[in-house]
mmCIF file of C-alpha atoms in Angstrom:
data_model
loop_
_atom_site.group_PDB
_atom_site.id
_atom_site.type_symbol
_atom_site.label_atom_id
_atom_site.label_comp_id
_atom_site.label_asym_id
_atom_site.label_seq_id
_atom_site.Cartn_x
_atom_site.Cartn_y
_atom_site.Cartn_z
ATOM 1 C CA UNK V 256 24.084 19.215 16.120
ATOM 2 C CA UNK V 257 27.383 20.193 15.875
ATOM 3 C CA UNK V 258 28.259 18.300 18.692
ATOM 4 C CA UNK V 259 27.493 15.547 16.532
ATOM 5 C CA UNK V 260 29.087 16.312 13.387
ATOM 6 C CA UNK V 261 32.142 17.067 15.040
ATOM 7 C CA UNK V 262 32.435 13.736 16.996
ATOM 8 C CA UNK V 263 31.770 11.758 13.796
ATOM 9 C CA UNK V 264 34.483 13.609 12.134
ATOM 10 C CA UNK V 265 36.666 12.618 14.714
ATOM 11 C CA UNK V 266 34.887 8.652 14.294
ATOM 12 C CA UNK V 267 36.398 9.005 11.115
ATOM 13 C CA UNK V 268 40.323 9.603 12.221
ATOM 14 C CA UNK V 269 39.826 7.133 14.818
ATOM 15 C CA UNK V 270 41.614 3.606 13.693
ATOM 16 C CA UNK V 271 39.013 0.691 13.590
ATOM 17 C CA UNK V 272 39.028 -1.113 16.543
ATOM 18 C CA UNK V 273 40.349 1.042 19.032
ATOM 19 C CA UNK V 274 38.257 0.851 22.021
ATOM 20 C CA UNK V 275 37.801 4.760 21.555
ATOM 21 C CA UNK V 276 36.112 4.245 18.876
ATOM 22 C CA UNK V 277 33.285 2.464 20.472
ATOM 23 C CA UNK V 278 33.094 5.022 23.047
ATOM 24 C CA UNK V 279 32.553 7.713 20.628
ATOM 25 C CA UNK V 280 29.689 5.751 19.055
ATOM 26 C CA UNK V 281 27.821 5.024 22.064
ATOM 27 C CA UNK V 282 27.904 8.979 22.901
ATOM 28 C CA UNK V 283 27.386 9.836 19.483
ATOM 29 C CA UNK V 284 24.151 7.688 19.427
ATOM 30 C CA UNK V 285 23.151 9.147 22.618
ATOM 31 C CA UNK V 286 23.262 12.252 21.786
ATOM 32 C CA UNK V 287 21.311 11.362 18.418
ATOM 33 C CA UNK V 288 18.679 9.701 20.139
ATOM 34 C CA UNK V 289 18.108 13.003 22.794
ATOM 35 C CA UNK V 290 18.194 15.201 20.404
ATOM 36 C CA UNK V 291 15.695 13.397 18.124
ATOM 37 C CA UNK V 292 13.444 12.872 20.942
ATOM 38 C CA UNK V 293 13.254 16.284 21.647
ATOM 39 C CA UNK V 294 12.289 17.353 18.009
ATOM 40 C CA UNK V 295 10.117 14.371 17.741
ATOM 41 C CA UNK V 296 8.288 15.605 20.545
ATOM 42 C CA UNK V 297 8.191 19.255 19.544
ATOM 43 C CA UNK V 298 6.693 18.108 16.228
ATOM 44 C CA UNK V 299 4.087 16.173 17.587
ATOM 45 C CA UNK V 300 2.442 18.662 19.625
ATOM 46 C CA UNK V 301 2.874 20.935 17.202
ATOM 47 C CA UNK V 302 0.802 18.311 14.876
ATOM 48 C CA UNK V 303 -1.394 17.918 17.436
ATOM 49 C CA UNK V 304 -2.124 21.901 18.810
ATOM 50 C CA UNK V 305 -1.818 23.526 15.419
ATOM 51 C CA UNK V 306 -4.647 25.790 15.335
ATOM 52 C CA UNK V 307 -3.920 26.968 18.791
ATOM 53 C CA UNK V 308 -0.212 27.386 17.862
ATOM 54 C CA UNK V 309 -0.451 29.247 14.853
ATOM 55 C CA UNK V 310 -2.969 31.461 16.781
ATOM 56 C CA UNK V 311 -0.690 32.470 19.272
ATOM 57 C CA UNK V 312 1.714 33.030 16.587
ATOM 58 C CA UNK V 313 -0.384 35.261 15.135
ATOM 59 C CA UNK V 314 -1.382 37.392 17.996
ATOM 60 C CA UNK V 315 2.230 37.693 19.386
ATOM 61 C CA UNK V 316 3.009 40.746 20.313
ATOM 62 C CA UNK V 317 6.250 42.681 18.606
ATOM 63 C CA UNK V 318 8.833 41.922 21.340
ATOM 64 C CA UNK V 319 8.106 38.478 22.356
ATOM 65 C CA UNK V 320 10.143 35.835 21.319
ATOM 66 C CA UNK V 321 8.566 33.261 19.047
ATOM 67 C CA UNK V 322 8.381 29.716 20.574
ATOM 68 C CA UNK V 323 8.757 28.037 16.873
ATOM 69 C CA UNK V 324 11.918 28.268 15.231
ATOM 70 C CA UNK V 325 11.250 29.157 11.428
ATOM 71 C CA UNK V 326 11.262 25.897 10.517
ATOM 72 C CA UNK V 327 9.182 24.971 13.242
ATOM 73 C CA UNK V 328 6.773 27.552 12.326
ATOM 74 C CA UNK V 329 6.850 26.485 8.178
ATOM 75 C CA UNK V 330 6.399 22.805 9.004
ATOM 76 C CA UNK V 331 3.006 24.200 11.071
ATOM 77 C CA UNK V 332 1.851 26.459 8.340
ATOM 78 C CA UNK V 333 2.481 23.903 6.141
ATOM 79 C CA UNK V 334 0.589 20.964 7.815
ATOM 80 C CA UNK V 335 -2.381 23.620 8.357
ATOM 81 C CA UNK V 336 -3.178 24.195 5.035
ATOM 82 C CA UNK V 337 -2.403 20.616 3.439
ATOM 83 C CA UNK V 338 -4.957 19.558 6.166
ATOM 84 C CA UNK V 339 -7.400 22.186 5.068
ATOM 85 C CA UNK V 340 -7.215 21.550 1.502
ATOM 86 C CA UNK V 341 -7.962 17.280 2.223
ATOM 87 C CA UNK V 342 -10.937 17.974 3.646
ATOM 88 C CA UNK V 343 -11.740 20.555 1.318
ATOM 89 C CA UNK V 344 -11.220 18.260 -1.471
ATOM 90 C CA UNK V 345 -12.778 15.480 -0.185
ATOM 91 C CA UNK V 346 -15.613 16.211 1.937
ATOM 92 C CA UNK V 347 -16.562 19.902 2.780
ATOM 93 C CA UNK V 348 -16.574 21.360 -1.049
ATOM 94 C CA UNK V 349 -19.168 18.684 -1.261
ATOM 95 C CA UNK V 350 -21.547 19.811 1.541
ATOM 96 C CA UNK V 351 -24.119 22.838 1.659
ATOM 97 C CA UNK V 352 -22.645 26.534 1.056
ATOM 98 C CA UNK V 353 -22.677 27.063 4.722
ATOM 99 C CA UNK V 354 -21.007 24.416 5.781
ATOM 100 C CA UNK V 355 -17.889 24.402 4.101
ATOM 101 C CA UNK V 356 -15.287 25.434 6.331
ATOM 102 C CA UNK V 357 -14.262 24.079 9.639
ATOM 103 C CA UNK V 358 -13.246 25.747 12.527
ATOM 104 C CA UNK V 359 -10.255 24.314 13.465
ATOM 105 C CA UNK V 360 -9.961 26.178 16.354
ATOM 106 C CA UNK V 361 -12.767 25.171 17.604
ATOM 107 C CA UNK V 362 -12.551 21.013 16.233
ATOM 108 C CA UNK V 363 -8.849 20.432 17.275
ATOM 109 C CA UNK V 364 -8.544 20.401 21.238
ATOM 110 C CA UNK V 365 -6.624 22.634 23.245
ATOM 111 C CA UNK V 366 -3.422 21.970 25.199
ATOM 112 C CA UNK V 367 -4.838 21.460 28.728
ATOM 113 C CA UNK V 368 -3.437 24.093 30.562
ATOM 114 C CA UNK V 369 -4.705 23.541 33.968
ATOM 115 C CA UNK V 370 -2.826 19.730 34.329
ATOM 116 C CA UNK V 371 -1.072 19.966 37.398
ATOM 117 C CA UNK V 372 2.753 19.321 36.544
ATOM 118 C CA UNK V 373 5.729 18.931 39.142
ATOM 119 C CA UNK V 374 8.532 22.061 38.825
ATOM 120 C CA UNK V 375 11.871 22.499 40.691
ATOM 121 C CA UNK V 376 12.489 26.163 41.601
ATOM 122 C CA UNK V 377 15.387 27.799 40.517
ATOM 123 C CA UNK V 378 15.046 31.438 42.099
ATOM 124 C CA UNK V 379 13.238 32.482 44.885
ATOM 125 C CA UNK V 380 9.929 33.104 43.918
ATOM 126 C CA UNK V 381 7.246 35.373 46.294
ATOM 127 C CA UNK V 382 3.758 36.154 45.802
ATOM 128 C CA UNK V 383 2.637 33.799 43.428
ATOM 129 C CA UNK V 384 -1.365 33.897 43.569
ATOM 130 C CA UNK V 385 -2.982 30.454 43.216
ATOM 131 C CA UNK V 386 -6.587 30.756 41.677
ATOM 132 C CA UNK V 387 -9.498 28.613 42.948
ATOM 133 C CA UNK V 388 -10.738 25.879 41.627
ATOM 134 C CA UNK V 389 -13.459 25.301 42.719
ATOM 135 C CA UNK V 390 -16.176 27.678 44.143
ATOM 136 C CA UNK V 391 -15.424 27.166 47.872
ATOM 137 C CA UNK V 392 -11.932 27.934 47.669
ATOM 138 C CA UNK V 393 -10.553 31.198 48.120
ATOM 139 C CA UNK V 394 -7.376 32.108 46.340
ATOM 140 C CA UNK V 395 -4.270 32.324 48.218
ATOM 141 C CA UNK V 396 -0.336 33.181 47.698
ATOM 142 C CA UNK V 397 2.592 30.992 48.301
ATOM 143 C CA UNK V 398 6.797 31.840 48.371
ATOM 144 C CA UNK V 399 8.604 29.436 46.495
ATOM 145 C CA UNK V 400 11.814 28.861 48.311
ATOM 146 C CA UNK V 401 15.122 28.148 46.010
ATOM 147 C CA UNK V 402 15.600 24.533 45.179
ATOM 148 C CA UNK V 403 12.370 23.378 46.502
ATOM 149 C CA UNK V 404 9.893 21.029 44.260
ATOM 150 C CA UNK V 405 6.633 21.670 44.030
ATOM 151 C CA UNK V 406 3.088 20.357 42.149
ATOM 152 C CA UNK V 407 0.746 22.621 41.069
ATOM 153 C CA UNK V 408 -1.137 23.774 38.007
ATOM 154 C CA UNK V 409 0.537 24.207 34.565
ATOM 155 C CA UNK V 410 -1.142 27.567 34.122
ATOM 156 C CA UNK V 411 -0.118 29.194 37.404
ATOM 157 C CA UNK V 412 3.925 28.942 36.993
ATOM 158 C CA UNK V 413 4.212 29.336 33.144
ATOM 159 C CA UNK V 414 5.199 32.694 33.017
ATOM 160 C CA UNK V 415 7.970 31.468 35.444
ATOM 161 C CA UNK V 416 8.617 28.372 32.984
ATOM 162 C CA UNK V 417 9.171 31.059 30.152
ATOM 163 C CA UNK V 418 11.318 33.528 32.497
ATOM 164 C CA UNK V 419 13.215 29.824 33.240
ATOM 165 C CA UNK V 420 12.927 30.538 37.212
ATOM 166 C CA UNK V 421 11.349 27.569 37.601
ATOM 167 C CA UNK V 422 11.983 24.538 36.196
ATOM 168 C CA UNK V 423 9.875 21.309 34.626
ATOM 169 C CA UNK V 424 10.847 17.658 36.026
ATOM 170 C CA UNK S 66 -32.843 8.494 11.662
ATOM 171 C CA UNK S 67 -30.566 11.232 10.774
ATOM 172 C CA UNK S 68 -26.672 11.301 10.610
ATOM 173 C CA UNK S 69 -26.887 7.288 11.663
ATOM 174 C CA UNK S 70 -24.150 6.649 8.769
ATOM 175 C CA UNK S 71 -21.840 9.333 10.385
ATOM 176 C CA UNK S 72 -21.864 7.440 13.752
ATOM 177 C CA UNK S 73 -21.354 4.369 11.747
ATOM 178 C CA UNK S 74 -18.398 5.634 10.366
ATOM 179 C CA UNK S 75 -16.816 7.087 13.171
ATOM 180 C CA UNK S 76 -17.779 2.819 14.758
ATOM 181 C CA UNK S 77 -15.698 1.726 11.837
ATOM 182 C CA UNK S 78 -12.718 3.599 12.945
ATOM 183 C CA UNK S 79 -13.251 2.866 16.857
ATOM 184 C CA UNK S 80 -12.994 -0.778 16.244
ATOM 185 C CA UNK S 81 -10.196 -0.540 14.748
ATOM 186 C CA UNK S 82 -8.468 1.207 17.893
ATOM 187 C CA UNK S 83 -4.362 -0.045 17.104
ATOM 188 C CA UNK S 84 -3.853 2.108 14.340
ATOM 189 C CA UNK S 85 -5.073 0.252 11.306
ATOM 190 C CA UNK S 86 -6.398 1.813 8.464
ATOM 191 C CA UNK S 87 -9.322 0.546 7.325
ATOM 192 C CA UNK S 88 -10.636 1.206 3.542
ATOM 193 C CA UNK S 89 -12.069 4.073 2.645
ATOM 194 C CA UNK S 90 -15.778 4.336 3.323
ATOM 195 C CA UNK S 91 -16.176 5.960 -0.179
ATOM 196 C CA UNK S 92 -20.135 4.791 0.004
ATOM 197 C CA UNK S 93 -20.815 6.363 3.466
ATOM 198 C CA UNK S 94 -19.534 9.499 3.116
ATOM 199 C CA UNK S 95 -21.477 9.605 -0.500
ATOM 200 C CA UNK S 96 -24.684 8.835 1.192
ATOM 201 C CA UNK S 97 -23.539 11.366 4.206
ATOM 202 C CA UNK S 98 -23.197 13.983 1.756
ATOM 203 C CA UNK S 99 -26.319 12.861 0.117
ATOM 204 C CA UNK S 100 -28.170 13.492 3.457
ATOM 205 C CA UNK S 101 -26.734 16.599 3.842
ATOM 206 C CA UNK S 102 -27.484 17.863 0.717
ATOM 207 C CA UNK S 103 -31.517 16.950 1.613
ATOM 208 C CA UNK S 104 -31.689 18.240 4.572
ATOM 209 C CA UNK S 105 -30.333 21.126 3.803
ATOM 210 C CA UNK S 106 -32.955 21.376 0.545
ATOM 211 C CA UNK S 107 -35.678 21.242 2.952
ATOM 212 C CA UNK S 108 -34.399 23.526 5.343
ATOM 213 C CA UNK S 109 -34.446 26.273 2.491
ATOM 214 C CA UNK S 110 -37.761 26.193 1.486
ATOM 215 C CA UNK S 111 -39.040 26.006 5.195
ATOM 216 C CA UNK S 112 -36.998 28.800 6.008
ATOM 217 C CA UNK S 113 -38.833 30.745 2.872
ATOM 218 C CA UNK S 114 -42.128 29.592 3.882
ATOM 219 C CA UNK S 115 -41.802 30.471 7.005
ATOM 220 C CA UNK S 116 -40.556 33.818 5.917
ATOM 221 C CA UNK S 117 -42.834 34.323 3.347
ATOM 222 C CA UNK S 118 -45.674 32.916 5.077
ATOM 223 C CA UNK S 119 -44.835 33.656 8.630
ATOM 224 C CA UNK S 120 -45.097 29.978 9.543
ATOM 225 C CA UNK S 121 -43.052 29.766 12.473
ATOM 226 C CA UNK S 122 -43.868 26.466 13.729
ATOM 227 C CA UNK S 123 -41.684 25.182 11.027
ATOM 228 C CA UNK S 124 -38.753 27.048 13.173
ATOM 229 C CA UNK S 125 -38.051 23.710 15.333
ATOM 230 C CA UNK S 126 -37.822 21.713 12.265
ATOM 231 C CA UNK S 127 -35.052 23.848 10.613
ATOM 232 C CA UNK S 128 -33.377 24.187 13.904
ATOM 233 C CA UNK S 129 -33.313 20.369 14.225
ATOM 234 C CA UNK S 130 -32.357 19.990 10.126
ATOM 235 C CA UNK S 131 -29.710 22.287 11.021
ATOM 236 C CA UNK S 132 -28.341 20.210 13.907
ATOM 237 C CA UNK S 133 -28.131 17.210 12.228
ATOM 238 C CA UNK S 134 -26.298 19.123 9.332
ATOM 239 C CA UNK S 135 -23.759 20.387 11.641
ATOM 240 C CA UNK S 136 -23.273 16.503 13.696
ATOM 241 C CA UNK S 137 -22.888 15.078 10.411
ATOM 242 C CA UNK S 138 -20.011 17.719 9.319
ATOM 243 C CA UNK S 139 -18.641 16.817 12.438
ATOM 244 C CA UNK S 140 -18.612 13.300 12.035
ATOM 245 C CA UNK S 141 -17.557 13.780 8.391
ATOM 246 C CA UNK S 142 -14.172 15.594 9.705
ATOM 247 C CA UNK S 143 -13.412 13.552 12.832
ATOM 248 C CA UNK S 144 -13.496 10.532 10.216
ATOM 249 C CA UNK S 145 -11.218 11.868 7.839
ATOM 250 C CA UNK S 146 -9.069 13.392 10.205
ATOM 251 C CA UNK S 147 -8.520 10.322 12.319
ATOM 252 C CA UNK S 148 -7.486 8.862 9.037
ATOM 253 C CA UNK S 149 -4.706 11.203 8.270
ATOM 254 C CA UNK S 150 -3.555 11.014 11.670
ATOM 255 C CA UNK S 151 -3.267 6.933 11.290
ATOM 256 C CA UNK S 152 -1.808 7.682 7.707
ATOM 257 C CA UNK S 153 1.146 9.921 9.644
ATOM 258 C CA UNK S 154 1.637 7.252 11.862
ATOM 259 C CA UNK S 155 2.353 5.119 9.105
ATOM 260 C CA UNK S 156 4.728 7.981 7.813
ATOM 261 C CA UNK S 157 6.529 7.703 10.977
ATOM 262 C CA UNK S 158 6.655 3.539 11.252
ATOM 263 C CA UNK S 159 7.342 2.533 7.949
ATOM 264 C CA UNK S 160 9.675 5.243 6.387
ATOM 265 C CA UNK S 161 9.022 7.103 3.591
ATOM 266 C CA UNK S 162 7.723 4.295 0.728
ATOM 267 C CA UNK S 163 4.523 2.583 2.194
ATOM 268 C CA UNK S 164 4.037 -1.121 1.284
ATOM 269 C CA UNK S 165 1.461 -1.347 -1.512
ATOM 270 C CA UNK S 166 -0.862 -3.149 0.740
ATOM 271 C CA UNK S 167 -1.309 -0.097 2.808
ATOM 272 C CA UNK S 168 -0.926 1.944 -0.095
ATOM 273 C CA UNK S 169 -4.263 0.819 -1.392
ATOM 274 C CA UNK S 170 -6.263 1.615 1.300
ATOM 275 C CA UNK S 171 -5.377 5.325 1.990
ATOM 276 C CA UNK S 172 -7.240 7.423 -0.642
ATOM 277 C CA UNK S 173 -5.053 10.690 0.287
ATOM 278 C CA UNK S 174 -1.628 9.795 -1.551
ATOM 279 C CA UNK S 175 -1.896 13.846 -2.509
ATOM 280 C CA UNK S 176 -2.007 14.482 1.378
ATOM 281 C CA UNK S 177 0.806 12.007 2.249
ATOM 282 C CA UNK S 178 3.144 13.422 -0.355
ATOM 283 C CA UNK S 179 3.339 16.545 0.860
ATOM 284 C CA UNK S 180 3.619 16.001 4.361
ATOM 285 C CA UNK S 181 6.198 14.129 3.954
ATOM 286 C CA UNK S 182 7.952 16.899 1.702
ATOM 287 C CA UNK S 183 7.295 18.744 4.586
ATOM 288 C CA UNK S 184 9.198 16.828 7.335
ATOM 289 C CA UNK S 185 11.689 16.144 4.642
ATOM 290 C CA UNK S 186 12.402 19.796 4.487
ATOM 291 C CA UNK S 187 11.821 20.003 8.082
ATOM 292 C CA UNK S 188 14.604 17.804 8.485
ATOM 293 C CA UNK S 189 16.727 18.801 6.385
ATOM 294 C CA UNK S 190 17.431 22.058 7.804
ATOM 295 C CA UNK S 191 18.171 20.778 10.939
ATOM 296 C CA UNK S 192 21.924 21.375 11.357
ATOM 297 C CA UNK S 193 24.184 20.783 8.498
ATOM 298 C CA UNK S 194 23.128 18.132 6.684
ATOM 299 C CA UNK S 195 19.939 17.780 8.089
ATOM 300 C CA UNK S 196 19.002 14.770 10.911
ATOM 301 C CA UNK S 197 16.778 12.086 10.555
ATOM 302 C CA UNK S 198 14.226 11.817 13.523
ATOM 303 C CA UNK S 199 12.612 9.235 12.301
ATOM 304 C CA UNK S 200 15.147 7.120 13.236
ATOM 305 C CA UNK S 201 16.245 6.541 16.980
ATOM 306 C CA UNK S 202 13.218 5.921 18.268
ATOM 307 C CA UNK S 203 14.823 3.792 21.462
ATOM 308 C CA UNK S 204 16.882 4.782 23.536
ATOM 309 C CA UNK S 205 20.158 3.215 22.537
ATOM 310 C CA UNK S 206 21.202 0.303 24.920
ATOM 311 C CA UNK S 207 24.296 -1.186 22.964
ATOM 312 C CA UNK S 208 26.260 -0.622 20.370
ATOM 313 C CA UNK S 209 25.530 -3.962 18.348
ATOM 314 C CA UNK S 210 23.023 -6.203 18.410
ATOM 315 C CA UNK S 211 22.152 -9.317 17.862
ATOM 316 C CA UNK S 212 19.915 -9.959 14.750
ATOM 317 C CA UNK S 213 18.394 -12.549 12.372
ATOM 318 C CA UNK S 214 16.984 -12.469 9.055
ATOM 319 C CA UNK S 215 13.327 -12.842 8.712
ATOM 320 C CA UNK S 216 13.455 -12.841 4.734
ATOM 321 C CA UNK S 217 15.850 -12.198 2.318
ATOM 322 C CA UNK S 218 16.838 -9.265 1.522
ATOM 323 C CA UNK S 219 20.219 -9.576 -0.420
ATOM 324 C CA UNK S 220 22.985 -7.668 0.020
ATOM 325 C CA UNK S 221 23.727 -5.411 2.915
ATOM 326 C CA UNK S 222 26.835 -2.876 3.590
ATOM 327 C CA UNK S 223 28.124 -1.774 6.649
ATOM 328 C CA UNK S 224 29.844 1.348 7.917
ATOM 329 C CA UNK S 225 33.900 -0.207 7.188
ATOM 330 C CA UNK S 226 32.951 -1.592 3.491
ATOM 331 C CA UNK S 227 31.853 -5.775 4.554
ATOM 332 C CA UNK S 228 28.939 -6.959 2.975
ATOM 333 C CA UNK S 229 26.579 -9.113 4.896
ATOM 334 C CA UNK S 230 24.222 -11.133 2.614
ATOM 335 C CA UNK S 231 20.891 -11.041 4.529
ATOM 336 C CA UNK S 232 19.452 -14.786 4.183
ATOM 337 C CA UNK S 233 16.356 -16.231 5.566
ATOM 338 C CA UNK S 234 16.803 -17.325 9.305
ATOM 339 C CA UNK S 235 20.874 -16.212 9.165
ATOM 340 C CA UNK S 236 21.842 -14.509 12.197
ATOM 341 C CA UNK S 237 24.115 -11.660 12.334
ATOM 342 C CA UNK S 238 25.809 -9.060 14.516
ATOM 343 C CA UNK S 239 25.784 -5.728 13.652
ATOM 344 C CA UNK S 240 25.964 -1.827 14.802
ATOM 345 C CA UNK S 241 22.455 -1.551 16.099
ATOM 346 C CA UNK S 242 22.453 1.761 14.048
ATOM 347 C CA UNK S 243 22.635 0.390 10.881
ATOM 348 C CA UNK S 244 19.562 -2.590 11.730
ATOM 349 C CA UNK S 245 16.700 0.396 12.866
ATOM 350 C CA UNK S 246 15.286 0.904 9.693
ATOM 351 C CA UNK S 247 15.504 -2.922 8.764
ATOM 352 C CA UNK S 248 13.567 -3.668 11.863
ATOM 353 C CA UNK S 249 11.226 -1.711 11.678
ATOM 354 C CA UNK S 250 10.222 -2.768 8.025
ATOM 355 C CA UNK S 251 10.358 -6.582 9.707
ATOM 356 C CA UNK S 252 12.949 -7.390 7.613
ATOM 357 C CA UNK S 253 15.230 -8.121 11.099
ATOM 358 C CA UNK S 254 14.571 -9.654 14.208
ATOM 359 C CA UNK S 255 16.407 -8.157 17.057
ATOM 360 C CA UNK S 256 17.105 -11.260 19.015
ATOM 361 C CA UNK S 257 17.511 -10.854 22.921
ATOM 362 C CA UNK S 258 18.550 -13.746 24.087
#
């Protein structure tokens, strides 16, 4: 961000024209269009998983870094309860005295955890313990060499994805 | 047969699969409710016959009663959820003023309003002066672009102070920053040529 403000400060001093100029803008809208991607993206599974998000917000323990940045976090209380109170207002104050709230952990889907996802590794990992999937299979351990790329489940490595030893492609 | 006008509803919205927003089924979810509030009636004085009277053949009735009442909360929610989620698309396609055709059919102007307060805010406090992440939604290929006017829309300023007058059918060539918002409100054309 200021990254960007900077360059189109310096857009500014630049004389019309100048071939610099142009160069600036193209890396000025690049960077624009990254960086709105990635909160774009953030927001919409954070629209999407909100129950689940908050939850894990809520159980965090003291130490652990919070995956929402305050804002982050505001925008999802925020969407929670304007959700709530719609269908509050509209539908559920409406129905029979036991049926007027929703679990919305249980309506909303979860994030699907177990979707296998390809990861580059960036240390040397040992001992990482694969869990069945199905009743025939045993469990077994793999090493993870440096720089190697492998595909496996989302819910094996993301400890490692936190830790940033491994790394999402 | 019970909750039939929940599965229509949740029909109406399935054909409609791109997005659209049909109009509110104000009707069906009144005669939903309506249901509900039945079933539920005759569930209660089972459950106090049966209690009072030890009837307990009326158990599988209540448990069924009770099923449908759930299904057709269910349905109720899914429906008005997959509404909001089609109204936040709109949020996201058309900017922050809806055209008044669209407008008409939503029935949750309280819910709109504040989410978009809230990605207003939400934006805003993302670096200095805020960023806008509605905008950008391509990658950027070029810094102008080639565009023409699909209807009048008067006057138009760009970034070094020239005023483009936006006429039916003109074509133009300007920053591709500028035209985002204009295309996306089909005001523009980009033309590729």
């Amino acid at each position: 961000m200021e990254q960007l403000t900077h360059m189109e400060a310096n857009l500014q001093r630049v004389k019309k024209g100048d071939a610099k100029a142009s160069m600036h803008r193209m890396e000025i809208d690049r960077i624009r269009f990254v960086l709105s991607s990635y909160l774009r993206s953030r927001l919409q599974k954070i629209e999407r998983f909100f129950p689940h998000i908050l939850e894990r917000e809520k159980s965090r323990g003291e130490g652990d870094p919070s995956l929402l940045s305050p804002e982050e976090f505001a925008f999802a209380k925020e969407y929670h309860a304007n959700t709530e109170t719609y269908l509050k207002a509209v539908a559920l104050k409406r129905m029979p005295p036991n049926l007027q709230t929703v679990d919305m952990l249980k309506a909303v889907p979860e994030p699907c955890l177990d979707s296998f996802v390809f990861l580059r590794v960036k240390e040397r990992q040992e001992n990482i313990l694969i869990e069945p999937e199905t009743d025939d299979q045993r469990e077994y351990v793999v090493d993870m060499e440096e720089g190697s790329q492998h595909l496996m489940r989302y819910r094996t490595i993301a400890p490692l994805v936190s830790s940033g030893a491994v790394q999402l492609i | 047969m019970f909750c039939e006008k929940a599965i229509e509803l949740i029909r109406e919205l399935q054909r409609m699969s791109d997005g659209q927003l049909p109009a509110f089924n104000e009707d069906g979810l009144r005669q939903i409710l309506q249901e509900m509030e039945s079933l539920y009636e005759q569930n209660q004085s089972d459950v106090n016959e049966a209690k009072s009277d030890g009837r307990a053949e009326l158990i599988p009735s209540i448990k069924l009663r009770h099923c449908c009442l759930l299904r057709n909360q269910r349905c109720v929610a899914a429906y008005l959820y997959d509404r909001l989620l089609r109204i936040r698309a709109l949020r996201w396609e058309y900017g922050s003023v809806l055209p008044a055709n669209v407008r008409f059919h939503m029935c949750a102007e309280e819910w709109f309003s504040q989410y978009k307060k809230s990605l207003a805010s939400f934006m805003r406090s993302l670096g200095a002066d805020g960023l806008d992440i509605t905008q950008d939604m391509k990658p950027p290929k070029s810094l102008y672009i080639e565009v023409r006017c699909l209807k009048d829309h008067g006057e138009f300023e760009i970034d070094d102070g020239t005023v483009i007058l936006l006429k039916k059918n003109s074509q133009h060539f300007l920053p591709r920053w500028k035209c985002e918002q204009l295309i996306r409100q089909g005001v523009l054309e980009h033309v590729m040529s």
